[in-house]
PDB file of C-alpha atoms in Angstrom:
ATOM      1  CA  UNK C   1      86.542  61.864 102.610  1.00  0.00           C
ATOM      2  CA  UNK C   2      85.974  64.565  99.727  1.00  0.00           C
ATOM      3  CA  UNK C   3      82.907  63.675  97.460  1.00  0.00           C
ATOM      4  CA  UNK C   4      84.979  64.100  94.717  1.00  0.00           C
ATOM      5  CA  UNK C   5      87.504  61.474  95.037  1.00  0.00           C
ATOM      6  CA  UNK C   6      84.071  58.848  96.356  1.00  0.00           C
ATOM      7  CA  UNK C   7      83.047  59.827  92.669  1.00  0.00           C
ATOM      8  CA  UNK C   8      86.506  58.958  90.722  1.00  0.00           C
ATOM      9  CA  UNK C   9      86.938  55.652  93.110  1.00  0.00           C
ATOM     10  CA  UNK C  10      83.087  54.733  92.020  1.00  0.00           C
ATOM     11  CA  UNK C  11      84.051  55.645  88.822  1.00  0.00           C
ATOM     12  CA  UNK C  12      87.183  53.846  87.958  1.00  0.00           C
ATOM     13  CA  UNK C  13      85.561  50.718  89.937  1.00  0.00           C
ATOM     14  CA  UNK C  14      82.728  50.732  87.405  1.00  0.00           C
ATOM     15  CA  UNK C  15      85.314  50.631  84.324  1.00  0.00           C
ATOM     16  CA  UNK C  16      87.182  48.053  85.835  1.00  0.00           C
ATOM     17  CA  UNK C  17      84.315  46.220  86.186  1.00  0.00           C
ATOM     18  CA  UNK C  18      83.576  46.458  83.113  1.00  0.00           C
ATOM     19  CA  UNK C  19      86.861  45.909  81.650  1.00  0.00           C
ATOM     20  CA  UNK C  20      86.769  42.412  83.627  1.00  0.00           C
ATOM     21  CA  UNK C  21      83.568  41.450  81.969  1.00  0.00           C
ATOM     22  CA  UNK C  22      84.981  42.326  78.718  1.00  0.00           C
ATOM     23  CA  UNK C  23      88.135  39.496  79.247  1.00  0.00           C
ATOM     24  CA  UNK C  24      86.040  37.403  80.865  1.00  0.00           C
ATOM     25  CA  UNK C  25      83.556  36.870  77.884  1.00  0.00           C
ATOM     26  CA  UNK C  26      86.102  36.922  75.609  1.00  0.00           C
ATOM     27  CA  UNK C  27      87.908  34.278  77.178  1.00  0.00           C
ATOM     28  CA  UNK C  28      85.481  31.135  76.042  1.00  0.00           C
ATOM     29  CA  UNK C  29      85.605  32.246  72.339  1.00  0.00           C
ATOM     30  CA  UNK C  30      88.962  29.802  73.053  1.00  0.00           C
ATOM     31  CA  UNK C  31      87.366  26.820  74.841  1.00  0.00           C
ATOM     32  CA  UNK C  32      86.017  23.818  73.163  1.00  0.00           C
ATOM     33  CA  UNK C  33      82.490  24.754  73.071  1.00  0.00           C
ATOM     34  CA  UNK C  34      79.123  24.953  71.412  1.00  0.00           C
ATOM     35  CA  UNK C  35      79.352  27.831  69.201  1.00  0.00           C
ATOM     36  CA  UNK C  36      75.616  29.587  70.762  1.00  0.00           C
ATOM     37  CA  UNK C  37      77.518  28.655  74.031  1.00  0.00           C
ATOM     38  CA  UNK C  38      80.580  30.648  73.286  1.00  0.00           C
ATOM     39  CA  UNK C  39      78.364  33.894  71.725  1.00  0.00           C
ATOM     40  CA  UNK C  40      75.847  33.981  74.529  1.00  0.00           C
ATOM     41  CA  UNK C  41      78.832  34.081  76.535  1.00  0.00           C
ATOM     42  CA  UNK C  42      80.728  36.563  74.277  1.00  0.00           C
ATOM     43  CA  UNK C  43      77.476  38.927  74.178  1.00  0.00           C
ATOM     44  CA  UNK C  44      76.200  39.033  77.639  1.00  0.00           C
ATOM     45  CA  UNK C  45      79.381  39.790  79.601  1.00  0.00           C
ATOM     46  CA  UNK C  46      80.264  42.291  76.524  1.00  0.00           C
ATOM     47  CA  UNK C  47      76.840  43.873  77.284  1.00  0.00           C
ATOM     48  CA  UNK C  48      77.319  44.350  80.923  1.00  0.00           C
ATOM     49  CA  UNK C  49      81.231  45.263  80.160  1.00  0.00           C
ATOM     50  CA  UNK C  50      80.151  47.589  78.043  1.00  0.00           C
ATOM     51  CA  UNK C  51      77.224  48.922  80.351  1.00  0.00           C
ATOM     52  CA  UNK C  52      79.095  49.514  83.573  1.00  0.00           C
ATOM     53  CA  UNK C  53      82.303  51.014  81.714  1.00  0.00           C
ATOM     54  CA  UNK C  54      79.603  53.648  80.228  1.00  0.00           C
ATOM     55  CA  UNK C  55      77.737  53.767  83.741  1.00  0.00           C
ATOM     56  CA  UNK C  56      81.779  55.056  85.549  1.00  0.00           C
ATOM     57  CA  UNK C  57      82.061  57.655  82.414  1.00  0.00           C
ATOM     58  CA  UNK C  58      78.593  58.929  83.357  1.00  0.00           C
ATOM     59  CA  UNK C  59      79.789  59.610  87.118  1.00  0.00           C
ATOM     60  CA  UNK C  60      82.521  60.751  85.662  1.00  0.00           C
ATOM     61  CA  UNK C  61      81.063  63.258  83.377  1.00  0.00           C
ATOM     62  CA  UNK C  62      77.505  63.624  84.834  1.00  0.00           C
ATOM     63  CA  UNK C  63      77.077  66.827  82.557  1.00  0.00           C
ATOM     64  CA  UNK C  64      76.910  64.421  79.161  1.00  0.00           C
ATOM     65  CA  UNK C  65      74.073  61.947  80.481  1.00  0.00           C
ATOM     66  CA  UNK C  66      72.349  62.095  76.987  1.00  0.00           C
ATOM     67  CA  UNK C  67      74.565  61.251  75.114  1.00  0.00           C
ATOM     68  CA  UNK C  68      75.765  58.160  77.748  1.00  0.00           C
ATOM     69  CA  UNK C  69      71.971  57.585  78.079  1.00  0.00           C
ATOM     70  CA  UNK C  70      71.950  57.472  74.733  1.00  0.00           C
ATOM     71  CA  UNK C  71      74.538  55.304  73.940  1.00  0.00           C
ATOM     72  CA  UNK C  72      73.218  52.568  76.903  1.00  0.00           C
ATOM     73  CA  UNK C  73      70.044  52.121  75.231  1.00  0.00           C
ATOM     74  CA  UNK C  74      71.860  51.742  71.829  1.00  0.00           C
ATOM     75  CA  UNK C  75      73.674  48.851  73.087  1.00  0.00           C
ATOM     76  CA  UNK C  76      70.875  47.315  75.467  1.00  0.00           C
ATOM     77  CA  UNK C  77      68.480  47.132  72.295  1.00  0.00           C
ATOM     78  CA  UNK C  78      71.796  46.136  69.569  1.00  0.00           C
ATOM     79  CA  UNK C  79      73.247  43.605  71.543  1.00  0.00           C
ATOM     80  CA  UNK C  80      69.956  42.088  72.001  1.00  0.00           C
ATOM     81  CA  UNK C  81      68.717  42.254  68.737  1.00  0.00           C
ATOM     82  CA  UNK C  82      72.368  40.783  67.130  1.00  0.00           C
ATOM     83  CA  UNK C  83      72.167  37.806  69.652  1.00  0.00           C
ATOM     84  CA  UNK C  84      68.738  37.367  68.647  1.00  0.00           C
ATOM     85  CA  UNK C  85      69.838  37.329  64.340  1.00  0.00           C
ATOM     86  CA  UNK C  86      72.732  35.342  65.144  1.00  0.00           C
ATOM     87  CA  UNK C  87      70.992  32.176  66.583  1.00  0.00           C
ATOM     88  CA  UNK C  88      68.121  32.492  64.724  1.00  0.00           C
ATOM     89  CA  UNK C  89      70.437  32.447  61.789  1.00  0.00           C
ATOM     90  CA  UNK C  90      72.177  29.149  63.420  1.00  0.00           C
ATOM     91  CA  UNK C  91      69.224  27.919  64.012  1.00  0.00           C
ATOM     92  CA  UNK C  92      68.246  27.741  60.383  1.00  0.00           C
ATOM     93  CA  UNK C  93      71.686  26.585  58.760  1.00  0.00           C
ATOM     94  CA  UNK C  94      71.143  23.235  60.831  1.00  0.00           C
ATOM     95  CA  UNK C  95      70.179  19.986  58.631  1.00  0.00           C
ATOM     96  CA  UNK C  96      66.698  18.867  59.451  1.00  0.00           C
ATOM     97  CA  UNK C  97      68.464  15.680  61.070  1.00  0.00           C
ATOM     98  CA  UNK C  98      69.914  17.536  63.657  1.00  0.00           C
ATOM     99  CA  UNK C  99      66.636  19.551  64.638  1.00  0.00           C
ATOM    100  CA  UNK C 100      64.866  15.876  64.844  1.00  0.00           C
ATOM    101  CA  UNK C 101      67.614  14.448  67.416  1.00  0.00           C
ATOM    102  CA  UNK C 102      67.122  17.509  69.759  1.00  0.00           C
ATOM    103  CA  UNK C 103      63.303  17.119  69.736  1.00  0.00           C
ATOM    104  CA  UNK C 104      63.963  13.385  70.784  1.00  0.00           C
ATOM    105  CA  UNK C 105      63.285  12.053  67.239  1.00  0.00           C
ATOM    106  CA  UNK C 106      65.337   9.406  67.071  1.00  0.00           C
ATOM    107  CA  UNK C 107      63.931   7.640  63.664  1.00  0.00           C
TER     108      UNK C 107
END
């Protein structure tokens, strides 16, 4: 088999990995769920998406790996970052009775 058509079935297995990961963490934001459940979801299956659709454009196009390199590290350190403000900010808008019944506090 010719290396080059190994590297363009790698390649478009990678994006349709990733493209899977993309529906599949968007798919919760319509369940009846927690709202951290539903982003955690959302953000961690949009991060690996998102990281294996770059990772088949890089095989692809092995000639523009820093600006794909690039671009991975971008999104690794955003994605984690954004989940991190998000439920921190979450975290804060609940009422002090709410924080009490998670610790057990049941006064």
């Amino acid at each position: 088999m010719n290396v080059v058509l190994l590297r363009e079935a790698a390649s478009l297995l990678f994006l349709m990995a990733g493209l899977f990961f993309w529906f599949w963490g968007s798919w919760p934001l319509l369940e009846v769920r927690p709202l951290l459940d539903r982003l955690h979801k959302l953000t961690v299956s949009d991060s690996l998406g998102s990281l294996l659709m770059l990772l088949g454009l890089l095989i692809r196009r092995p000639d523009w790996w820093p600006l794909y390199g690039l671009a991975m590290l971008g999104l690794m350190l955003w994605n984690t970052i954004f989940g991190y403000v998000v439920a921190r900010g979450v975290h804060q808008s609940r009422p002090q009775r709410a924080k009490a019944r998670e610790l057990g506090d049941a006064s």
